[in-house]
mmCIF file of C-alpha atoms in Angstrom:
data_model
loop_
_atom_site.group_PDB
_atom_site.id
_atom_site.type_symbol
_atom_site.label_atom_id
_atom_site.label_comp_id
_atom_site.label_asym_id
_atom_site.label_seq_id
_atom_site.Cartn_x
_atom_site.Cartn_y
_atom_site.Cartn_z
ATOM 1 C CA MET T 1 139.729 -64.310 -103.993
ATOM 2 C CA GLU T 2 143.247 -63.131 -103.188
ATOM 3 C CA VAL T 3 143.730 -59.388 -102.909
ATOM 4 C CA ASN T 4 147.128 -58.017 -103.841
ATOM 5 C CA PRO T 5 147.889 -54.602 -102.407
ATOM 6 C CA ILE T 6 149.213 -51.911 -104.712
ATOM 7 C CA PRO T 7 152.978 -51.774 -104.211
ATOM 8 C CA VAL T 8 154.468 -48.706 -102.575
ATOM 9 C CA VAL T 9 157.909 -47.590 -103.686
ATOM 10 C CA THR T 10 160.211 -45.604 -101.426
ATOM 11 C CA VAL T 11 162.360 -43.201 -103.422
ATOM 12 C CA GLN T 12 165.480 -41.538 -102.054
ATOM 13 C CA THR T 13 165.618 -37.925 -103.150
ATOM 14 C CA VAL T 14 167.418 -34.717 -102.261
ATOM 15 C CA PRO T 15 165.987 -31.589 -100.663
ATOM 16 C CA TYR T 16 165.613 -28.393 -102.633
ATOM 17 C CA ASP T 17 166.901 -25.375 -100.738
ATOM 18 C CA ASP T 18 164.244 -23.137 -102.289
ATOM 19 C CA GLN T 19 161.276 -25.081 -100.871
ATOM 20 C CA LYS T 20 160.730 -23.016 -97.735
ATOM 21 C CA PRO T 21 156.997 -22.347 -97.364
ATOM 22 C CA GLY T 22 155.684 -18.936 -96.435
ATOM 23 C CA SER T 23 152.972 -18.209 -93.907
ATOM 24 C CA ASN T 24 150.241 -19.692 -96.076
ATOM 25 C CA GLY T 25 151.832 -22.010 -98.571
ATOM 26 C CA PHE T 26 154.453 -22.373 -101.172
ATOM 27 C CA ARG T 27 154.607 -20.707 -104.609
ATOM 28 C CA LYS T 28 157.089 -20.952 -107.460
ATOM 29 C CA PRO T 29 157.056 -20.559 -111.227
ATOM 30 C CA THR T 30 155.197 -23.470 -112.815
ATOM 31 C CA ALA T 31 158.308 -24.260 -114.858
ATOM 32 C CA VAL T 32 160.178 -25.078 -111.632
ATOM 33 C CA PHE T 33 157.563 -27.679 -110.671
ATOM 34 C CA GLU T 34 157.738 -29.182 -114.153
ATOM 35 C CA SER T 35 161.511 -29.174 -114.633
ATOM 36 C CA LYS T 36 162.975 -30.255 -111.275
ATOM 37 C CA ARG T 37 162.833 -33.974 -110.563
ATOM 38 C CA ASN T 38 160.450 -34.829 -107.695
ATOM 39 C CA TYR T 39 160.009 -31.134 -106.888
ATOM 40 C CA LEU T 40 156.275 -31.321 -106.207
ATOM 41 C CA GLN T 41 156.595 -34.811 -104.713
ATOM 42 C CA ASN T 42 159.198 -33.594 -102.191
ATOM 43 C CA PHE T 43 156.931 -30.854 -100.946
ATOM 44 C CA ILE T 44 153.789 -33.017 -100.810
ATOM 45 C CA GLN T 45 155.700 -35.713 -98.903
ATOM 46 C CA SER T 46 156.934 -33.150 -96.395
ATOM 47 C CA VAL T 47 153.374 -31.874 -95.911
ATOM 48 C CA LEU T 48 152.095 -35.421 -95.350
ATOM 49 C CA SER T 49 155.028 -36.179 -93.031
ATOM 50 C CA SER T 50 154.142 -33.127 -90.942
ATOM 51 C CA ILE T 51 150.972 -34.978 -89.878
ATOM 52 C CA ASP T 52 151.663 -37.356 -86.999
ATOM 53 C CA LEU T 53 151.690 -40.927 -88.316
ATOM 54 C CA ARG T 54 148.930 -41.950 -85.864
ATOM 55 C CA ASP T 55 146.703 -39.152 -87.182
ATOM 56 C CA ARG T 56 147.604 -39.807 -90.819
ATOM 57 C CA GLN T 57 146.786 -43.524 -91.059
ATOM 58 C CA GLY T 58 143.254 -43.963 -92.370
ATOM 59 C CA CYS T 59 142.371 -40.279 -92.028
ATOM 60 C CA THR T 60 140.297 -38.134 -94.367
ATOM 61 C CA MET T 61 141.818 -35.205 -96.248
ATOM 62 C CA VAL T 62 140.403 -32.685 -98.711
ATOM 63 C CA VAL T 63 142.123 -31.818 -101.999
ATOM 64 C CA GLY T 64 141.198 -28.887 -104.214
ATOM 65 C CA SER T 65 142.623 -26.598 -106.845
ATOM 66 C CA ASP T 66 141.774 -23.412 -108.682
ATOM 67 C CA GLY T 67 142.042 -25.291 -111.986
ATOM 68 C CA ARG T 68 145.117 -23.508 -113.249
ATOM 69 C CA TYR T 69 147.689 -25.098 -115.535
ATOM 70 C CA PHE T 70 149.462 -28.091 -113.882
ATOM 71 C CA SER T 71 146.583 -28.672 -111.420
ATOM 72 C CA LYS T 72 145.468 -31.978 -112.962
ATOM 73 C CA THR T 73 148.995 -33.408 -112.857
ATOM 74 C CA ALA T 74 149.513 -32.136 -109.307
ATOM 75 C CA THR T 75 146.185 -33.593 -108.135
ATOM 76 C CA GLU T 76 147.213 -36.999 -109.496
ATOM 77 C CA VAL T 77 150.511 -36.752 -107.591
ATOM 78 C CA VAL T 78 148.694 -35.827 -104.364
ATOM 79 C CA VAL T 79 146.284 -38.766 -104.751
ATOM 80 C CA GLN T 80 149.100 -41.276 -105.326
ATOM 81 C CA MET T 81 151.211 -39.964 -102.473
ATOM 82 C CA ALA T 82 148.281 -39.745 -100.053
ATOM 83 C CA ALA T 83 147.403 -43.380 -100.741
ATOM 84 C CA ALA T 84 151.032 -44.439 -100.335
ATOM 85 C CA ASN T 85 151.163 -42.577 -97.000
ATOM 86 C CA GLY T 86 148.110 -44.348 -95.603
ATOM 87 C CA ILE T 87 145.518 -41.603 -96.023
ATOM 88 C CA GLY T 88 142.213 -43.495 -95.914
ATOM 89 C CA ARG T 89 139.919 -41.159 -97.813
ATOM 90 C CA LEU T 90 140.280 -38.114 -100.042
ATOM 91 C CA VAL T 91 137.487 -35.665 -100.766
ATOM 92 C CA ILE T 92 138.251 -34.013 -104.105
ATOM 93 C CA GLY T 93 136.173 -31.450 -105.970
ATOM 94 C CA GLN T 94 134.725 -32.310 -109.378
ATOM 95 C CA ASN T 95 137.585 -32.112 -111.879
ATOM 96 C CA GLY T 96 139.751 -31.221 -108.882
ATOM 97 C CA LEU T 97 138.139 -27.805 -108.469
ATOM 98 C CA LEU T 98 137.621 -26.458 -104.951
ATOM 99 C CA SER T 99 138.411 -22.925 -103.846
ATOM 100 C CA THR T 100 140.451 -22.224 -100.735
ATOM 101 C CA PRO T 101 137.355 -21.190 -98.735
ATOM 102 C CA ALA T 102 135.497 -24.306 -99.938
ATOM 103 C CA VAL T 103 138.346 -26.579 -98.829
ATOM 104 C CA SER T 104 138.397 -24.847 -95.449
ATOM 105 C CA CYS T 105 134.638 -25.284 -95.025
ATOM 106 C CA ILE T 106 134.685 -28.963 -96.032
ATOM 107 C CA ILE T 107 137.584 -29.730 -93.685
ATOM 108 C CA ARG T 108 135.564 -28.403 -90.753
ATOM 109 C CA LYS T 109 132.240 -29.886 -91.864
ATOM 110 C CA ILE T 110 133.530 -33.465 -92.271
ATOM 111 C CA LYS T 111 136.144 -33.174 -89.504
ATOM 112 C CA ALA T 112 139.007 -33.962 -91.898
ATOM 113 C CA THR T 113 142.617 -34.010 -90.740
ATOM 114 C CA GLY T 114 143.428 -31.251 -93.206
ATOM 115 C CA GLY T 115 143.471 -30.277 -96.843
ATOM 116 C CA ILE T 116 145.853 -29.597 -99.687
ATOM 117 C CA ILE T 117 145.016 -26.702 -101.980
ATOM 118 C CA LEU T 118 146.777 -26.412 -105.324
ATOM 119 C CA THR T 119 146.898 -22.701 -106.129
ATOM 120 C CA ALA T 120 149.215 -19.741 -106.308
ATOM 121 C CA SER T 121 146.335 -17.518 -105.149
ATOM 122 C CA HIS T 122 146.354 -14.144 -106.877
ATOM 123 C CA ASN T 123 149.516 -14.852 -108.888
ATOM 124 C CA PRO T 124 148.934 -15.503 -112.609
ATOM 125 C CA GLY T 125 148.964 -19.147 -113.700
ATOM 126 C CA GLY T 126 149.938 -20.982 -116.852
ATOM 127 C CA PRO T 127 153.217 -22.389 -118.160
ATOM 128 C CA GLY T 128 154.813 -18.946 -117.741
ATOM 129 C CA GLY T 129 153.011 -18.185 -114.491
ATOM 130 C CA ASP T 130 153.064 -19.561 -110.969
ATOM 131 C CA PHE T 131 151.877 -22.686 -109.199
ATOM 132 C CA GLY T 132 151.600 -23.326 -105.483
ATOM 133 C CA VAL T 133 150.559 -25.614 -102.651
ATOM 134 C CA LYS T 134 148.775 -24.685 -99.429
ATOM 135 C CA PHE T 135 148.056 -26.960 -96.485
ATOM 136 C CA ASN T 136 145.156 -26.260 -94.163
ATOM 137 C CA VAL T 137 144.921 -28.072 -90.830
ATOM 138 C CA ALA T 138 141.910 -29.644 -89.092
ATOM 139 C CA ASN T 139 140.370 -26.307 -88.077
ATOM 140 C CA GLY T 140 140.271 -25.316 -91.758
ATOM 141 C CA GLY T 141 142.922 -22.650 -91.284
ATOM 142 C CA LYS T 142 146.489 -22.369 -92.399
ATOM 143 C CA ARG T 143 149.190 -24.330 -90.684
ATOM 144 C CA PHE T 144 151.010 -22.961 -87.700
ATOM 145 C CA LYS T 145 154.719 -22.259 -87.506
ATOM 146 C CA ILE T 146 155.481 -25.650 -85.938
ATOM 147 C CA TYR T 147 154.147 -27.415 -89.061
ATOM 148 C CA ILE T 148 156.381 -25.294 -91.269
ATOM 149 C CA GLN T 149 159.383 -26.264 -89.130
ATOM 150 C CA VAL T 150 158.489 -29.963 -89.418
ATOM 151 C CA ILE T 151 158.291 -29.588 -93.191
ATOM 152 C CA LEU T 152 161.700 -27.948 -93.320
ATOM 153 C CA GLU T 153 163.221 -30.722 -91.207
ATOM 154 C CA SER T 154 161.595 -33.636 -93.063
ATOM 155 C CA TRP T 155 163.742 -36.432 -94.330
ATOM 156 C CA TRP T 156 163.457 -36.346 -98.073
ATOM 157 C CA ILE T 157 162.132 -39.825 -98.714
ATOM 158 C CA LEU T 158 159.137 -40.164 -100.990
ATOM 159 C CA HIS T 159 156.474 -42.841 -100.729
ATOM 160 C CA LEU T 160 154.888 -43.392 -104.138
ATOM 161 C CA LEU T 161 152.362 -45.836 -105.500
ATOM 162 C CA VAL T 162 153.385 -47.677 -108.639
#
């Protein structure tokens, strides 16, 4: 039986000047994520690109969200982009739900490369509220300054599954 791999599409895109992450993630109004073309994809790609290619290929990552509006769509984007970037295994909470402390614990317990958390923390959610993305590294904690710099310097090329 012949196995055909799922095609990966490389998409040229432009950076958004307002995508500078803070000390523990990136938050914006949900409407920004929904209205700007490839806005979430740009940031997820830069997070994935901040992981050394040798560490990224075939690795395990954890994905969770607080279940707020836009989480399901964002989780689907993360899954597609992780697969297109060679991530070997994703651990995702039921219906995408995993709190920030749960993601941190799972990362350490299964020795994952890191985790993506879809939340704007204490900020209100919903179509008129906020949405955000955090990235925790292999020790379960937030990224260090060097990762933020790599994200800011990433080439804005997206790798998407079709």
